[in-house]
């Protein structure tokens, strides 16, 4: 019986769809259950690894939608970090009098190694990190997220109309239009979610500062009144542990805020961020030569670190020289595949007229109130009239006039029409339609008003 239960539990743990709910339950359990220093070390390490992983994925994402799971990840990471602060605060206040390793090796390492065991240095470093995270990164990411969400929602109707226009023009099929509509909707949802997630990141920065102050005051009071420590001993012991706890929580918070800022500030055409930086920042050799000249001027100034400035001068000259060689080689051997996309396609062994997008010689676009002119139930009076005009002109000129392609265009006003030649508008106007008075019969002829 016990073996059967263990088998059911192991099979349940193998189900991947319950991983996130189980993680959330564990995060909430950390608020209630006391954790040992070893468990705190594991959780703090996992928090740092997760922040580094999110940052690297953000940098290597070609488009913001490639990392669409970022908003819920930010929420889960923020919740986990705050619950870790609660758990570590409990351990620090309960066992802080025992020594620097009372709250685990990770907090001890950040309190002793990173800040050198000096609580003044640690406090200054923590304040600097809070200013960078709260004032610079988080505030900027929040503003960019808000503006991006607003502009994306404002552009949503125009993008949907453009998709409908391409579909009506035959440039894309129904499946491609559906995919584009989903991308537009996903983009709007993503930036809206990022606008909300940035508020969580900013709130996390504020909570970290408040938790630090509360831990310092509470730790000093506990050390003096409960464990009979002197004021200096209590201050040094609990402040070191509190600052180590704050640093080990704020560094992942800064990494996640940076990842969110990178995603919302990406303006990319689908390229890798590293390649874009290399292609755009180092693209012009003249700028690299100018930067090398500035570094050389600074290097010869008395009192300056000559070796450092001369080293960067050499690196800039080397980069400028390499970029100049690449440009010269590109000029000598042009890339013909860029001139013809069909050549770059390895699968395109042959080309036919089906590969060339069709452009009608003569086109007539109608507003939605003029669609009744080509209604089958009404005999398509406009098509019949156009066919007659084509026949008359062809007989008189001796040249067969191309067929006129009639389409409905939602971008036009209801009673507006345009005439296109080879896809270019050359004329247009507005038809004076009054319900069924458009066609007025005189004897055996049909007169078209407004054209």
GROMACS .gro file of C-alpha atoms in nm, residues 2-446:
model
  445
    2UNK     CA    1   0.278   0.241   0.092
    3UNK     CA    2   0.468   0.147  -0.224
    4UNK     CA    3   0.159   0.218  -0.433
    5UNK     CA    4   0.121   0.563  -0.272
    6UNK     CA    5   0.485   0.645  -0.335
    7UNK     CA    6   0.441   0.544  -0.698
    8UNK     CA    7   0.140   0.776  -0.732
    9UNK     CA    8   0.336   1.063  -0.578
   10UNK     CA    9   0.635   1.009  -0.809
   11UNK     CA   10   0.406   0.992  -1.113
   12UNK     CA   11   0.236   1.314  -1.002
   13UNK     CA   12   0.569   1.492  -0.967
   14UNK     CA   13   0.659   1.396  -1.323
   15UNK     CA   14   0.365   1.598  -1.455
   16UNK     CA   15   0.518   1.921  -1.586
   17UNK     CA   16   0.195   2.120  -1.583
   18UNK     CA   17   0.186   2.123  -1.202
   19UNK     CA   18   0.540   2.258  -1.163
   20UNK     CA   19   0.438   2.625  -1.143
   21UNK     CA   20   0.146   2.568  -0.898
   22UNK     CA   21   0.376   2.360  -0.675
   23UNK     CA   22   0.638   2.636  -0.689
   24UNK     CA   23   0.381   2.897  -0.586
   25UNK     CA   24   0.265   2.679  -0.296
   26UNK     CA   25   0.625   2.640  -0.179
   27UNK     CA   26   0.675   3.016  -0.204
   28UNK     CA   27   0.369   3.080   0.011
   29UNK     CA   28   0.479   2.810   0.258
   30UNK     CA   29   0.805   2.999   0.317
   31UNK     CA   30   0.606   3.277   0.483
   32UNK     CA   31   0.465   3.039   0.745
   33UNK     CA   32   0.723   2.762   0.793
   34UNK     CA   33   1.066   2.837   0.947
   35UNK     CA   34   1.355   2.751   0.716
   36UNK     CA   35   1.699   2.626   0.808
   37UNK     CA   36   2.012   2.816   0.695
   38UNK     CA   37   2.091   2.539   0.443
   39UNK     CA   38   1.750   2.573   0.277
   40UNK     CA   39   1.794   2.950   0.267
   41UNK     CA   40   2.128   2.907   0.089
   42UNK     CA   41   1.964   2.685  -0.175
   43UNK     CA   42   1.673   2.924  -0.229
   44UNK     CA   43   1.894   3.233  -0.249
   45UNK     CA   44   2.117   3.055  -0.500
   46UNK     CA   45   1.813   2.955  -0.706
   47UNK     CA   46   1.693   3.316  -0.698
   48UNK     CA   47   2.026   3.442  -0.834
   49UNK     CA   48   2.040   3.172  -1.103
   50UNK     CA   49   1.686   3.252  -1.216
   51UNK     CA   50   1.765   3.625  -1.240
   52UNK     CA   51   2.080   3.561  -1.445
   53UNK     CA   52   1.891   3.323  -1.675
   54UNK     CA   53   1.611   3.576  -1.735
   55UNK     CA   54   1.865   3.850  -1.811
   56UNK     CA   55   2.052   3.635  -2.065
   57UNK     CA   56   1.729   3.529  -2.238
   58UNK     CA   57   1.621   3.895  -2.258
   59UNK     CA   58   1.949   3.997  -2.417
   60UNK     CA   59   1.936   3.716  -2.675
   61UNK     CA   60   1.567   3.756  -2.766
   62UNK     CA   61   1.528   3.882  -3.123
   63UNK     CA   62   1.183   4.028  -3.060
   64UNK     CA   63   0.996   4.120  -2.741
   65UNK     CA   64   0.732   3.856  -2.820
   66UNK     CA   65   1.003   3.588  -2.821
   67UNK     CA   66   1.003   3.623  -2.441
   68UNK     CA   67   0.631   3.675  -2.387
   69UNK     CA   68   0.641   3.479  -2.060
   70UNK     CA   69   0.846   3.759  -1.896
   71UNK     CA   70   0.557   3.941  -1.715
   72UNK     CA   71   0.441   3.635  -1.514
   73UNK     CA   72   0.805   3.542  -1.448
   74UNK     CA   73   0.864   3.889  -1.303
   75UNK     CA   74   0.560   3.849  -1.081
   76UNK     CA   75   0.662   3.503  -0.957
   77UNK     CA   76   1.024   3.611  -0.901
   78UNK     CA   77   0.912   3.920  -0.708
   79UNK     CA   78   0.681   3.713  -0.489
   80UNK     CA   79   0.954   3.456  -0.424
   81UNK     CA   80   1.208   3.725  -0.336
   82UNK     CA   81   0.972   3.893  -0.090
   83UNK     CA   82   0.889   3.565   0.080
   84UNK     CA   83   1.261   3.489   0.100
   85UNK     CA   84   1.307   3.825   0.271
   86UNK     CA   85   1.041   3.727   0.524
   87UNK     CA   86   1.203   3.387   0.585
   88UNK     CA   87   1.555   3.530   0.613
   89UNK     CA   88   1.434   3.808   0.844
   90UNK     CA   89   1.289   3.545   1.077
   91UNK     CA   90   1.619   3.356   1.083
   92UNK     CA   91   1.830   3.672   1.129
   93UNK     CA   92   1.622   3.803   1.417
   94UNK     CA   93   1.599   3.463   1.589
   95UNK     CA   94   1.958   3.341   1.543
   96UNK     CA   95   2.153   3.656   1.463
   97UNK     CA   96   2.323   3.661   1.805
   98UNK     CA   97   2.493   3.327   1.730
   99UNK     CA   98   2.732   3.468   1.470
  100UNK     CA   99   2.777   3.573   1.108
  101UNK     CA  100   2.677   3.231   0.971
  102UNK     CA  101   2.351   3.214   1.162
  103UNK     CA  102   2.145   3.291   0.850
  104UNK     CA  103   2.339   3.075   0.606
  105UNK     CA  104   2.658   3.089   0.405
  106UNK     CA  105   2.516   3.304   0.124
  107UNK     CA  106   2.416   3.590   0.354
  108UNK     CA  107   2.747   3.555   0.538
  109UNK     CA  108   2.939   3.571   0.209
  110UNK     CA  109   2.759   3.885   0.098
  111UNK     CA  110   2.805   4.038   0.442
  112UNK     CA  111   3.173   3.948   0.487
  113UNK     CA  112   3.330   3.904   0.144
  114UNK     CA  113   3.135   4.145  -0.078
  115UNK     CA  114   3.142   4.440   0.166
  116UNK     CA  115   3.460   4.338   0.352
  117UNK     CA  116   3.290   4.296   0.688
  118UNK     CA  117   3.239   4.672   0.720
  119UNK     CA  118   2.876   4.758   0.784
  120UNK     CA  119   2.927   5.122   0.678
  121UNK     CA  120   3.060   5.010   0.339
  122UNK     CA  121   2.777   4.760   0.309
  123UNK     CA  122   2.516   5.021   0.393
  124UNK     CA  123   2.658   5.261   0.132
  125UNK     CA  124   2.673   4.986  -0.133
  126UNK     CA  125   2.315   4.885  -0.055
  127UNK     CA  126   2.191   5.245  -0.084
  128UNK     CA  127   2.373   5.285  -0.417
  129UNK     CA  128   2.215   4.965  -0.551
  130UNK     CA  129   1.873   5.085  -0.435
  131UNK     CA  130   1.920   5.419  -0.612
  132UNK     CA  131   2.030   5.247  -0.934
  133UNK     CA  132   1.744   4.999  -0.919
  134UNK     CA  133   1.464   5.232  -0.807
  135UNK     CA  134   1.552   5.570  -0.958
  136UNK     CA  135   1.727   5.468  -1.281
  137UNK     CA  136   1.639   5.121  -1.409
  138UNK     CA  137   1.293   5.059  -1.261
  139UNK     CA  138   1.165   5.413  -1.315
  140UNK     CA  139   1.284   5.416  -1.677
  141UNK     CA  140   1.146   5.069  -1.751
  142UNK     CA  141   0.811   5.167  -1.601
  143UNK     CA  142   0.786   5.477  -1.819
  144UNK     CA  143   0.888   5.292  -2.135
  145UNK     CA  144   0.638   5.013  -2.061
  146UNK     CA  145   0.359   5.266  -2.011
  147UNK     CA  146   0.434   5.452  -2.333
  148UNK     CA  147   0.480   5.130  -2.533
  149UNK     CA  148   0.149   4.991  -2.408
  150UNK     CA  149  -0.031   5.316  -2.496
  151UNK     CA  150   0.119   5.343  -2.844
  152UNK     CA  151   0.059   4.974  -2.916
  153UNK     CA  152  -0.309   5.004  -2.824
  154UNK     CA  153  -0.344   5.322  -3.031
  155UNK     CA  154  -0.189   5.152  -3.334
  156UNK     CA  155  -0.402   4.837  -3.298
  157UNK     CA  156  -0.695   4.947  -3.523
  158UNK     CA  157  -0.459   5.066  -3.797
  159UNK     CA  158  -0.266   4.738  -3.796
  160UNK     CA  159  -0.587   4.536  -3.817
  161UNK     CA  160  -0.712   4.750  -4.106
  162UNK     CA  161  -0.380   4.701  -4.285
  163UNK     CA  162  -0.414   4.324  -4.247
  164UNK     CA  163  -0.770   4.337  -4.384
  165UNK     CA  164  -0.653   4.552  -4.676
  166UNK     CA  165  -0.373   4.308  -4.762
  167UNK     CA  166  -0.621   4.021  -4.741
  168UNK     CA  167  -0.871   4.196  -4.968
  169UNK     CA  168  -0.594   4.283  -5.213
  170UNK     CA  169  -0.491   3.919  -5.234
  171UNK     CA  170  -0.140   3.981  -5.098
  172UNK     CA  171  -0.195   3.730  -4.815
  173UNK     CA  172  -0.430   3.439  -4.763
  174UNK     CA  173  -0.674   3.377  -4.480
  175UNK     CA  174  -0.427   3.170  -4.277
  176UNK     CA  175  -0.156   3.436  -4.297
  177UNK     CA  176  -0.407   3.704  -4.200
  178UNK     CA  177  -0.510   3.499  -3.897
  179UNK     CA  178  -0.147   3.462  -3.790
  180UNK     CA  179  -0.087   3.836  -3.824
  181UNK     CA  180  -0.399   3.917  -3.624
  182UNK     CA  181  -0.281   3.688  -3.345
  183UNK     CA  182   0.061   3.856  -3.345
  184UNK     CA  183  -0.096   4.201  -3.323
  185UNK     CA  184  -0.322   4.092  -3.036
  186UNK     CA  185  -0.031   3.919  -2.858
  187UNK     CA  186   0.183   4.231  -2.891
  188UNK     CA  187  -0.087   4.447  -2.734
  189UNK     CA  188  -0.139   4.196  -2.452
  190UNK     CA  189   0.237   4.171  -2.390
  191UNK     CA  190   0.300   4.544  -2.357
  192UNK     CA  191  -0.008   4.581  -2.139
  193UNK     CA  192   0.118   4.303  -1.912
  194UNK     CA  193   0.467   4.456  -1.903
  195UNK     CA  194   0.314   4.787  -1.795
  196UNK     CA  195   0.163   4.609  -1.495
  197UNK     CA  196   0.470   4.394  -1.425
  198UNK     CA  197   0.693   4.702  -1.407
  199UNK     CA  198   0.481   4.820  -1.113
  200UNK     CA  199   0.565   4.495  -0.930
  201UNK     CA  200   0.936   4.547  -0.992
  202UNK     CA  201   0.924   4.904  -0.864
  203UNK     CA  202   0.724   4.799  -0.558
  204UNK     CA  203   0.983   4.530  -0.488
  205UNK     CA  204   1.257   4.795  -0.477
  206UNK     CA  205   1.057   5.005  -0.229
  207UNK     CA  206   0.982   4.698  -0.015
  208UNK     CA  207   1.353   4.606  -0.005
  209UNK     CA  208   1.445   4.944   0.142
  210UNK     CA  209   1.168   4.927   0.403
  211UNK     CA  210   1.262   4.571   0.500
  212UNK     CA  211   1.624   4.680   0.553
  213UNK     CA  212   1.525   4.958   0.793
  214UNK     CA  213   1.285   4.733   0.985
  215UNK     CA  214   1.545   4.455   1.017
  216UNK     CA  215   1.814   4.691   1.145
  217UNK     CA  216   1.588   4.847   1.409
  218UNK     CA  217   1.440   4.513   1.513
  219UNK     CA  218   1.778   4.338   1.528
  220UNK     CA  219   1.940   4.608   1.742
  221UNK     CA  220   1.648   4.604   1.986
  222UNK     CA  221   1.651   4.224   2.013
  223UNK     CA  222   2.028   4.210   2.063
  224UNK     CA  223   2.025   4.472   2.339
  225UNK     CA  224   1.711   4.384   2.532
  226UNK     CA  225   1.690   4.005   2.486
  227UNK     CA  226   2.047   3.877   2.447
  228UNK     CA  227   2.219   4.144   2.662
  229UNK     CA  228   2.457   4.250   2.386
  230UNK     CA  229   2.620   4.590   2.391
  231UNK     CA  230   2.488   4.853   2.155
  232UNK     CA  231   2.801   4.839   1.936
  233UNK     CA  232   2.803   4.456   1.922
  234UNK     CA  233   2.432   4.438   1.847
  235UNK     CA  234   2.458   4.708   1.582
  236UNK     CA  235   2.756   4.550   1.405
  237UNK     CA  236   2.622   4.193   1.419
  238UNK     CA  237   2.267   4.256   1.303
  239UNK     CA  238   2.354   4.529   1.054
  240UNK     CA  239   2.605   4.299   0.880
  241UNK     CA  240   2.347   4.020   0.854
  242UNK     CA  241   2.072   4.258   0.744
  243UNK     CA  242   2.287   4.422   0.477
  244UNK     CA  243   2.402   4.081   0.352
  245UNK     CA  244   2.038   3.975   0.335
  246UNK     CA  245   1.948   4.296   0.150
  247UNK     CA  246   2.232   4.262  -0.101
  248UNK     CA  247   2.155   3.899  -0.180
  249UNK     CA  248   1.796   4.004  -0.254
  250UNK     CA  249   1.861   4.333  -0.435
  251UNK     CA  250   2.118   4.201  -0.683
  252UNK     CA  251   1.865   3.957  -0.844
  253UNK     CA  252   1.606   4.236  -0.830
  254UNK     CA  253   1.842   4.465  -1.022
  255UNK     CA  254   1.908   4.191  -1.279
  256UNK     CA  255   1.535   4.130  -1.335
  257UNK     CA  256   1.466   4.503  -1.363
  258UNK     CA  257   1.744   4.529  -1.621
  259UNK     CA  258   1.597   4.234  -1.814
  260UNK     CA  259   1.254   4.401  -1.819
  261UNK     CA  260   1.409   4.730  -1.934
  262UNK     CA  261   1.598   4.555  -2.216
  263UNK     CA  262   1.283   4.383  -2.343
  264UNK     CA  263   1.062   4.693  -2.346
  265UNK     CA  264   1.330   4.912  -2.506
  266UNK     CA  265   1.405   4.673  -2.792
  267UNK     CA  266   1.339   4.826  -3.134
  268UNK     CA  267   1.448   4.537  -3.350
  269UNK     CA  268   1.384   4.395  -3.693
  270UNK     CA  269   1.434   4.041  -3.567
  271UNK     CA  270   1.813   4.041  -3.531
  272UNK     CA  271   2.026   3.935  -3.238
  273UNK     CA  272   2.113   4.216  -2.995
  274UNK     CA  273   2.484   4.134  -3.000
  275UNK     CA  274   2.492   4.145  -3.380
  276UNK     CA  275   2.295   4.471  -3.385
  277UNK     CA  276   2.537   4.635  -3.140
  278UNK     CA  277   2.831   4.519  -3.349
  279UNK     CA  278   2.673   4.627  -3.678
  280UNK     CA  279   2.550   4.967  -3.558
  281UNK     CA  280   2.799   5.076  -3.292
  282UNK     CA  281   3.108   4.963  -3.484
  283UNK     CA  282   2.974   5.014  -3.835
  284UNK     CA  283   3.157   5.335  -3.930
  285UNK     CA  284   3.540   5.334  -3.917
  286UNK     CA  285   3.553   5.715  -3.914
  287UNK     CA  286   3.381   5.726  -3.575
  288UNK     CA  287   3.620   5.464  -3.437
  289UNK     CA  288   3.918   5.666  -3.559
  290UNK     CA  289   3.774   5.978  -3.394
  291UNK     CA  290   3.722   5.793  -3.065
  292UNK     CA  291   4.080   5.661  -3.083
  293UNK     CA  292   4.205   6.017  -3.134
  294UNK     CA  293   4.015   6.137  -2.825
  295UNK     CA  294   4.160   5.851  -2.617
  296UNK     CA  295   4.509   5.940  -2.739
  297UNK     CA  296   4.463   6.306  -2.639
  298UNK     CA  297   4.353   6.198  -2.291
  299UNK     CA  298   4.649   5.959  -2.269
  300UNK     CA  299   4.906   6.236  -2.316
  301UNK     CA  300   4.749   6.460  -2.050
  302UNK     CA  301   4.979   6.470  -1.743
  303UNK     CA  302   4.848   6.275  -1.447
  304UNK     CA  303   4.619   6.050  -1.652
  305UNK     CA  304   4.662   5.669  -1.649
  306UNK     CA  305   4.856   5.655  -1.975
  307UNK     CA  306   4.858   5.276  -2.008
  308UNK     CA  307   4.479   5.242  -1.982
  309UNK     CA  308   4.403   5.516  -2.234
  310UNK     CA  309   4.672   5.398  -2.476
  311UNK     CA  310   4.537   5.042  -2.454
  312UNK     CA  311   4.189   5.154  -2.555
  313UNK     CA  312   4.340   5.372  -2.827
  314UNK     CA  313   4.503   5.064  -2.977
  315UNK     CA  314   4.182   4.861  -2.950
  316UNK     CA  315   3.981   5.131  -3.126
  317UNK     CA  316   4.241   5.162  -3.404
  318UNK     CA  317   4.240   4.785  -3.451
  319UNK     CA  318   3.858   4.773  -3.467
  320UNK     CA  319   3.850   5.063  -3.714
  321UNK     CA  320   4.108   4.894  -3.935
  322UNK     CA  321   3.918   4.563  -3.936
  323UNK     CA  322   3.590   4.738  -4.017
  324UNK     CA  323   3.756   4.925  -4.305
  325UNK     CA  324   3.879   4.595  -4.451
  326UNK     CA  325   3.529   4.446  -4.429
  327UNK     CA  326   3.380   4.745  -4.610
  328UNK     CA  327   3.644   4.725  -4.885
  329UNK     CA  328   3.583   4.352  -4.935
  330UNK     CA  329   3.208   4.410  -4.949
  331UNK     CA  330   3.255   4.676  -5.217
  332UNK     CA  331   3.477   4.447  -5.427
  333UNK     CA  332   3.243   4.145  -5.405
  334UNK     CA  333   2.882   4.265  -5.384
  335UNK     CA  334   2.618   4.033  -5.247
  336UNK     CA  335   2.385   3.955  -5.534
  337UNK     CA  336   2.150   3.761  -5.308
  338UNK     CA  337   2.048   4.090  -5.147
  339UNK     CA  338   1.936   4.215  -5.488
  340UNK     CA  339   1.708   3.920  -5.552
  341UNK     CA  340   1.548   3.736  -5.258
  342UNK     CA  341   1.474   3.438  -5.480
  343UNK     CA  342   1.847   3.369  -5.522
  344UNK     CA  343   1.898   3.346  -5.145
  345UNK     CA  344   1.634   3.074  -5.121
  346UNK     CA  345   1.808   2.740  -5.161
  347UNK     CA  346   1.479   2.565  -5.233
  348UNK     CA  347   1.390   2.801  -5.518
  349UNK     CA  348   1.539   2.602  -5.805
  350UNK     CA  349   1.314   2.763  -6.064
  351UNK     CA  350   1.099   3.071  -6.100
  352UNK     CA  351   0.762   3.107  -6.269
  353UNK     CA  352   0.501   3.377  -6.315
  354UNK     CA  353   0.330   3.244  -6.003
  355UNK     CA  354   0.628   3.372  -5.801
  356UNK     CA  355   0.570   3.728  -5.921
  357UNK     CA  356   0.299   3.923  -5.733
  358UNK     CA  357   0.012   4.009  -5.967
  359UNK     CA  358  -0.066   4.375  -6.036
  360UNK     CA  359  -0.385   4.452  -6.228
  361UNK     CA  360  -0.339   4.688  -6.527
  362UNK     CA  361  -0.666   4.863  -6.444
  363UNK     CA  362  -0.832   4.858  -6.102
  364UNK     CA  363  -1.141   5.019  -5.956
  365UNK     CA  364  -1.174   5.048  -5.576
  366UNK     CA  365  -1.516   5.118  -5.429
  367UNK     CA  366  -1.641   5.234  -5.090
  368UNK     CA  367  -1.881   5.004  -4.910
  369UNK     CA  368  -2.190   5.200  -5.022
  370UNK     CA  369  -2.094   5.140  -5.385
  371UNK     CA  370  -2.062   4.763  -5.346
  372UNK     CA  371  -2.422   4.723  -5.459
  373UNK     CA  372  -2.301   4.813  -5.808
  374UNK     CA  373  -2.135   4.472  -5.834
  375UNK     CA  374  -2.398   4.279  -5.639
  376UNK     CA  375  -2.493   3.952  -5.811
  377UNK     CA  376  -2.852   3.975  -5.689
  378UNK     CA  377  -2.887   4.303  -5.878
  379UNK     CA  378  -2.729   4.178  -6.196
  380UNK     CA  379  -2.390   4.343  -6.147
  381UNK     CA  380  -2.487   4.660  -6.340
  382UNK     CA  381  -2.141   4.815  -6.306
  383UNK     CA  382  -1.968   4.506  -6.447
  384UNK     CA  383  -2.202   4.506  -6.745
  385UNK     CA  384  -2.138   4.876  -6.808
  386UNK     CA  385  -1.759   4.830  -6.782
  387UNK     CA  386  -1.773   4.538  -7.023
  388UNK     CA  387  -1.960   4.751  -7.273
  389UNK     CA  388  -1.714   5.041  -7.237
  390UNK     CA  389  -1.420   4.802  -7.289
  391UNK     CA  390  -1.579   4.664  -7.604
  392UNK     CA  391  -1.642   5.011  -7.751
  393UNK     CA  392  -1.287   5.134  -7.677
  394UNK     CA  393  -1.129   4.812  -7.807
  395UNK     CA  394  -1.328   4.829  -8.133
  396UNK     CA  395  -1.245   5.195  -8.190
  397UNK     CA  396  -0.874   5.173  -8.102
  398UNK     CA  397  -0.796   4.826  -8.232
  399UNK     CA  398  -0.630   4.736  -7.900
  400UNK     CA  399  -0.788   4.497  -7.652
  401UNK     CA  400  -0.842   4.689  -7.329
  402UNK     CA  401  -0.740   4.487  -7.018
  403UNK     CA  402  -1.007   4.366  -6.782
  404UNK     CA  403  -1.100   4.606  -6.502
  405UNK     CA  404  -1.058   4.453  -6.155
  406UNK     CA  405  -1.324   4.585  -5.914
  407UNK     CA  406  -1.258   4.562  -5.539
  408UNK     CA  407  -1.411   4.686  -5.217
  409UNK     CA  408  -1.175   4.907  -5.013
  410UNK     CA  409  -1.264   4.981  -4.651
  411UNK     CA  410  -1.006   5.261  -4.637
  412UNK     CA  411  -1.218   5.470  -4.874
  413UNK     CA  412  -1.512   5.678  -4.768
  414UNK     CA  413  -1.854   5.510  -4.813
  415UNK     CA  414  -1.933   5.683  -5.146
  416UNK     CA  415  -1.574   5.725  -5.269
  417UNK     CA  416  -1.406   5.545  -5.557
  418UNK     CA  417  -1.053   5.539  -5.703
  419UNK     CA  418  -0.911   5.430  -6.039
  420UNK     CA  419  -0.568   5.262  -6.039
  421UNK     CA  420  -0.334   5.192  -6.330
  422UNK     CA  421  -0.076   4.922  -6.253
  423UNK     CA  422  -0.148   4.961  -5.882
  424UNK     CA  423  -0.101   5.341  -5.881
  425UNK     CA  424  -0.395   5.571  -5.817
  426UNK     CA  425  -0.448   5.814  -6.103
  427UNK     CA  426  -0.804   5.936  -6.043
  428UNK     CA  427  -1.085   5.923  -5.793
  429UNK     CA  428  -1.400   6.089  -5.682
  430UNK     CA  429  -1.724   6.063  -5.491
  431UNK     CA  430  -2.045   5.925  -5.634
  432UNK     CA  431  -2.369   6.109  -5.566
  433UNK     CA  432  -2.572   5.803  -5.472
  434UNK     CA  433  -2.922   5.835  -5.335
  435UNK     CA  434  -3.046   5.486  -5.255
  436UNK     CA  435  -3.203   5.330  -5.564
  437UNK     CA  436  -3.180   5.651  -5.770
  438UNK     CA  437  -2.832   5.556  -5.885
  439UNK     CA  438  -2.965   5.382  -6.193
  440UNK     CA  439  -3.238   5.567  -6.377
  441UNK     CA  440  -3.391   5.395  -6.676
  442UNK     CA  441  -3.463   5.596  -6.988
  443UNK     CA  442  -3.625   5.388  -7.262
  444UNK     CA  443  -3.394   5.086  -7.302
  445UNK     CA  444  -3.070   5.235  -7.159
  446UNK     CA  445  -2.918   5.250  -6.809
   0.00000   0.00000   0.00000
